[in-house]
Amino acid sequence: MSKDLNKEAIEPRLVEELDQTNLEKIITPVLQLPLTFDPIQRINDGFKHFKINEFNKHPEYFQKLAEKQKPKFLMFACSDSRVSPTNIFNLRPGEAFMARNIANMVPAFDKLKHAGVGAIIEYAILALEVEVIMVIGHSRCGGISRLISLPDEETSYDFIDRWVSIGEPAKAKVLAEHPNATGQELQTLVEKESVMNSLGNLLSYPYVRLGIANKKLKVLGGYYDFVCGKFQFLDVHHHIEQTTNIQE
Amino acid sequence: MSHIYRNNLPLRLKASREGVALVQETTPKIIKESNDCSDSFSEMRNRFLSFKKHKYLENLECYQELAKAQAPKFLVISCADSRVCPSYILGFQPGEAFIVRNIANLVPPFENGPCETNAALQFSVRDLQVENILVTGHSCCGGIRALMGMKDEEKSSSFVKNWVKVGKAAKSIVKATASNLSFDQQCKHCEKESINNSLLNLLTYPWVEERVAKGLLSLHGGYYDFVDCTYEKWTLDYQKNSQNKEKSGYAIKNREFWS
């Protein structure tokens, strides 16, 4: 797309009819041409827009929020620049405590290896008392591609490989159930199964189990397909009960 | 005993909203993939449909291009706090920023070993070749408060405490330079100091430092104060820092305050 824009702007155009449509066809691509990218200006513009159009228009809302946050959701989403849940669900500040990492993974409870994710879950449930944990996967996930391409039984010391291998059970399950799947079909199956794997890993945290048993917490999966512009919820069945004392 | 067990019927919880059948399996599986959702999530569904109608379909060409590949110019490391989403307060649109969100927007140093933050760091720098990394902190950060409130060398079973220890160098600086201030003020100082600690930790990754040294990657700090809605930003001055290697501390440049 950008290549065409550049071409249109640089080559001289013979405009035979100077009507509105032709003018727009010339001017619009030029205006859209990226000038030298200034990262500071970009975030300055973004912040100004937020302050003028959101913060200043709802001072009471933001004042209350500044005192305390009480989000209903904890969301796990991929770091991918295309899948911000804020954009997709039009989330307002205060609605969702959000973890973003490669391939939206939740590792199983491990104090040594996964303090970062554990801290997010612990804080969200114990301090913020969120009601719903949502794990959102997506199409064309680079992390899942990497997981699929990982050779079996080889330990990599690469940071990315160590992280995405959390999804190995999902990959193994898909390969066992769909031995002939390849390419995009395989990718999509693993993307979705990895969400389920992460939901399962959530249950390895005692406060998640307790929250579910006490009916104060729900866990849910989702899958955002930005190729087709679709979203689906991925449901999970689990069997969580309060402990029962054996009495004589 | 089994009789008592049945009478004290435990809460058998199902995530599905269909029927009340006893669930036998303990492993999760996809029960249904459909575009329906329960009443609880009808709002999410409606919001997604609104996004699809007003943003996705109206910018279909852009989304189709993005579907092929992403080329974000930023890696943003931000806190998981619900009030500080970079997409919202800095207006990042789809495709613009690869975003990592963790407690207190911390970046652990290379020697701490693999974790989700440096996996994303590696992917964005090495594979996506982002040109800018922005570590953005904020006011009233619960994670920083937990760090400041911890006893030194405290051994805890809390995940939060084990994670925020990554910021202990920042805490030491604050304790050394601002111990006369109130606890709240010290926390505010630590929120900012921790950003710089994270920026310096970024340089412990060889593939980050290499690109910064070549001028291909810039490291920025940002601080969002949501009490008065201001944003402060600065850039790590790598050239100056590398010239003054014997000195402790760090040089920054281009500091701006937006209010």
XYZ file of C-alpha atoms in Angstrom, chain A residues 1 37 39-40 42-48 50-51 54-55 62 65-73 75 78-82 84 86-102 109-111 113-120 122-123 132 134 140 142-143 146 158-163 173 192-193 196 199-200 203 205 207 211-215 217-220 224-242 244-248, chain B residues 1 4-5 8 10-17 23-37 40-41 43-45 47-48 51-52 55-56 61-74 79-83 85 87-103 110 113-116 118-120 122-123 126-127 131-132 134 140 142-143 156-163 205 207 220 224 226-231 233 235 256 258-259:
232
model
C 0.000 0.000 0.000
C 8.653 9.650 11.708
C 8.183 9.165 17.799
C 7.962 11.912 20.400
C 3.466 10.808 17.817
C 2.978 10.165 21.529
C 2.556 13.864 22.228
C -0.299 13.999 19.698
C -1.818 10.851 21.177
C -1.670 12.180 24.717
C -3.074 15.587 23.739
C -6.701 11.795 25.038
C -6.522 14.736 27.414
C -11.501 12.130 27.125
C -9.924 13.321 30.371
C -11.161 10.221 36.097
C -10.486 6.437 39.088
C -7.376 8.213 40.347
C -8.393 7.341 43.900
C -8.967 3.683 43.222
C -9.249 1.200 40.385
C -11.868 -1.538 40.503
C -11.659 -3.342 37.181
C -14.073 -6.152 36.531
C -11.696 -7.927 34.165
C -7.329 -9.818 30.474
C -0.845 -10.825 23.018
C 1.691 -8.014 22.742
C 1.007 -7.978 19.001
C 0.447 -4.390 17.854
C -2.763 -5.383 16.075
C -5.113 -4.359 21.758
C -8.750 -1.590 24.358
C -9.205 -1.006 20.633
C -11.266 -4.100 19.930
C -13.658 -3.750 22.862
C -13.495 0.016 23.278
C -12.364 -0.448 26.874
C -12.404 2.588 29.090
C -9.726 3.288 31.710
C -10.585 1.330 34.816
C -12.329 -1.570 33.122
C -9.603 -4.126 32.629
C -6.370 -4.985 34.387
C -4.296 -6.141 31.503
C -1.380 -8.461 30.964
C 0.211 -8.468 27.527
C 2.892 -10.923 26.543
C 3.977 -12.982 23.546
C 2.037 -21.729 38.859
C 5.804 -21.439 39.351
C 7.239 -19.018 41.905
C 10.268 -19.142 36.785
C 7.082 -17.159 36.396
C 6.947 -14.533 39.109
C 5.840 -11.885 36.604
C 2.618 -13.544 35.493
C 1.977 -14.880 38.979
C 2.221 -11.330 40.312
C -0.400 -10.145 37.834
C -2.187 -12.520 42.476
C -2.696 -8.768 42.414
C -13.572 -12.368 35.154
C -10.196 -13.568 29.978
C -1.407 -14.822 12.648
C 4.078 -14.839 15.647
C 4.610 -16.502 18.996
C 7.513 -19.907 16.631
C 16.547 -18.272 23.372
C 14.203 -16.131 25.523
C 11.359 -16.325 23.023
C 11.610 -20.081 22.653
C 11.650 -20.613 26.400
C 8.523 -18.504 26.732
C -2.604 -32.046 21.507
C -7.039 -21.686 19.883
C -5.758 -24.707 21.776
C -7.408 -23.464 26.326
C -7.076 -21.369 30.830
C -6.090 -24.733 32.246
C -6.521 -23.265 37.433
C -3.224 -20.911 40.924
C -6.677 -18.245 44.448
C -12.486 -17.746 43.406
C -14.197 -20.143 41.020
C -15.321 -22.448 43.822
C -16.807 -19.468 45.654
C -18.516 -18.319 42.469
C -14.583 -15.610 39.544
C -15.097 -16.841 36.004
C -12.501 -17.688 33.403
C -13.136 -17.396 29.706
C -9.816 -12.561 17.639
C -9.459 -13.207 13.940
C -8.327 -9.934 12.395
C -8.106 -11.495 8.947
C -11.879 -11.965 8.839
C -12.853 -9.434 11.499
C -14.421 -12.008 13.799
C -14.383 -12.750 17.481
C -15.414 -15.945 19.235
C -15.619 -16.885 22.877
C -13.932 -20.148 23.786
C -15.678 -21.801 26.648
C -14.152 -24.225 29.062
C -15.610 -26.832 31.351
C -13.879 -27.458 34.583
C -14.750 -29.229 37.739
C -13.904 -27.129 40.750
C -15.289 -27.842 44.143
C -14.798 -26.640 47.629
C -15.067 -31.420 51.775
C -14.015 -32.684 55.161
C -14.436 -36.381 55.670
C -16.420 -36.829 58.814
C -17.038 -39.944 60.800
C -19.252 -41.351 54.511
C -22.453 -37.291 53.965
C -20.364 -36.407 50.932
C -22.537 -31.715 51.517
C -19.851 -29.235 46.903
C -20.180 -26.435 44.469
C -19.759 -27.957 41.072
C -18.960 -25.042 38.969
C -19.227 -24.952 35.256
C -18.092 -22.206 33.005
C -20.637 -23.160 30.390
C -24.041 -21.657 30.627
C -19.130 -32.264 34.410
C -16.949 -35.342 34.395
C -13.841 -34.128 32.690
C -11.229 -32.184 34.539
C -9.288 -31.101 31.506
C -10.582 -28.093 29.681
C -11.631 -28.502 26.115
C -13.396 -26.408 23.584
C -17.027 -27.230 24.233
C -18.438 -24.974 21.652
C -17.073 -22.454 19.275
C -19.810 -20.132 18.384
C -20.429 -16.494 18.004
C -22.972 -16.574 20.812
C -22.005 -15.530 24.281
C -22.649 -11.521 31.016
C -20.626 -10.915 27.897
C -21.684 -6.093 26.253
C -18.317 -7.379 25.024
C -20.036 -8.821 22.006
C -18.624 -3.592 21.689
C -16.801 -5.896 19.312
C -15.628 -1.920 16.617
C -16.151 -4.071 13.564
C -13.474 0.898 12.792
C -12.646 -2.430 11.154
C -7.766 -1.889 3.552
C -5.591 -0.941 6.506
C -6.637 -4.006 8.448
C -6.029 -6.240 5.461
C -2.526 -4.862 5.113
C -1.930 -5.299 8.833
C -3.161 -8.878 8.633
C -0.232 -9.645 6.344
C 2.401 -8.240 8.663
C 2.959 -5.819 11.504
C 5.750 -3.228 11.506
C 5.327 -1.264 14.718
C 7.735 1.563 15.423
C 7.407 1.188 19.182
C 1.947 -1.337 33.776
C -1.003 -3.733 33.846
C -2.972 -1.099 35.828
C -6.443 -0.695 34.295
C -6.076 3.083 34.180
C -3.467 1.496 28.813
C -3.577 2.431 23.468
C -5.866 4.771 25.304
C -3.713 7.460 26.850
C -1.162 7.669 24.064
C -3.591 6.840 21.272
C -1.754 3.924 19.700
C -3.716 2.514 16.797
C -3.522 -1.076 15.497
C -0.079 -1.677 14.072
C 1.732 1.107 15.878
C 3.028 -0.363 19.098
C 4.069 -3.789 20.347
C 2.962 -3.641 23.959
C 4.126 -5.495 27.044
C 2.155 -5.005 30.237
C 3.320 -6.282 33.594
C 3.185 -5.193 37.222
C 19.626 -9.940 31.299
C 17.151 -15.159 32.937
C 14.138 -15.700 30.694
C 10.719 -14.272 31.458
C 7.756 -12.948 29.532
C 12.463 -10.203 27.848
C 10.880 -12.701 25.466
C 8.777 -9.842 24.116
C 13.783 -10.067 22.074
C 10.960 -10.524 19.576
C 15.409 -8.677 16.938
C 12.493 -9.790 14.775
C 13.021 1.773 16.448
C 11.851 2.966 19.845
C 9.169 3.417 25.643
C -0.154 5.626 42.400
C 0.505 -0.486 43.506
C 3.531 -2.506 42.448
C 8.163 -13.725 50.831
C 5.905 -16.253 49.219
C 4.024 -13.452 47.508
C 4.380 -13.373 43.735
C 4.065 -9.594 43.727
C 6.928 -9.124 46.160
C 9.113 -11.584 44.278
C 8.476 -9.758 41.035
C 20.736 -7.088 26.691
C 21.213 -7.138 21.096
C 12.588 6.563 26.126
C 1.767 9.435 33.297
C -3.398 10.394 36.192
C -4.237 12.631 39.111
C -3.640 15.826 37.167
C -3.366 14.281 33.685
C 0.169 15.192 32.795
C 2.788 13.261 30.885
C 8.902 12.045 28.831
C 15.190 9.892 26.279
C 9.438 17.333 28.074
C 2.974 17.864 28.752
C 0.063 19.231 30.690
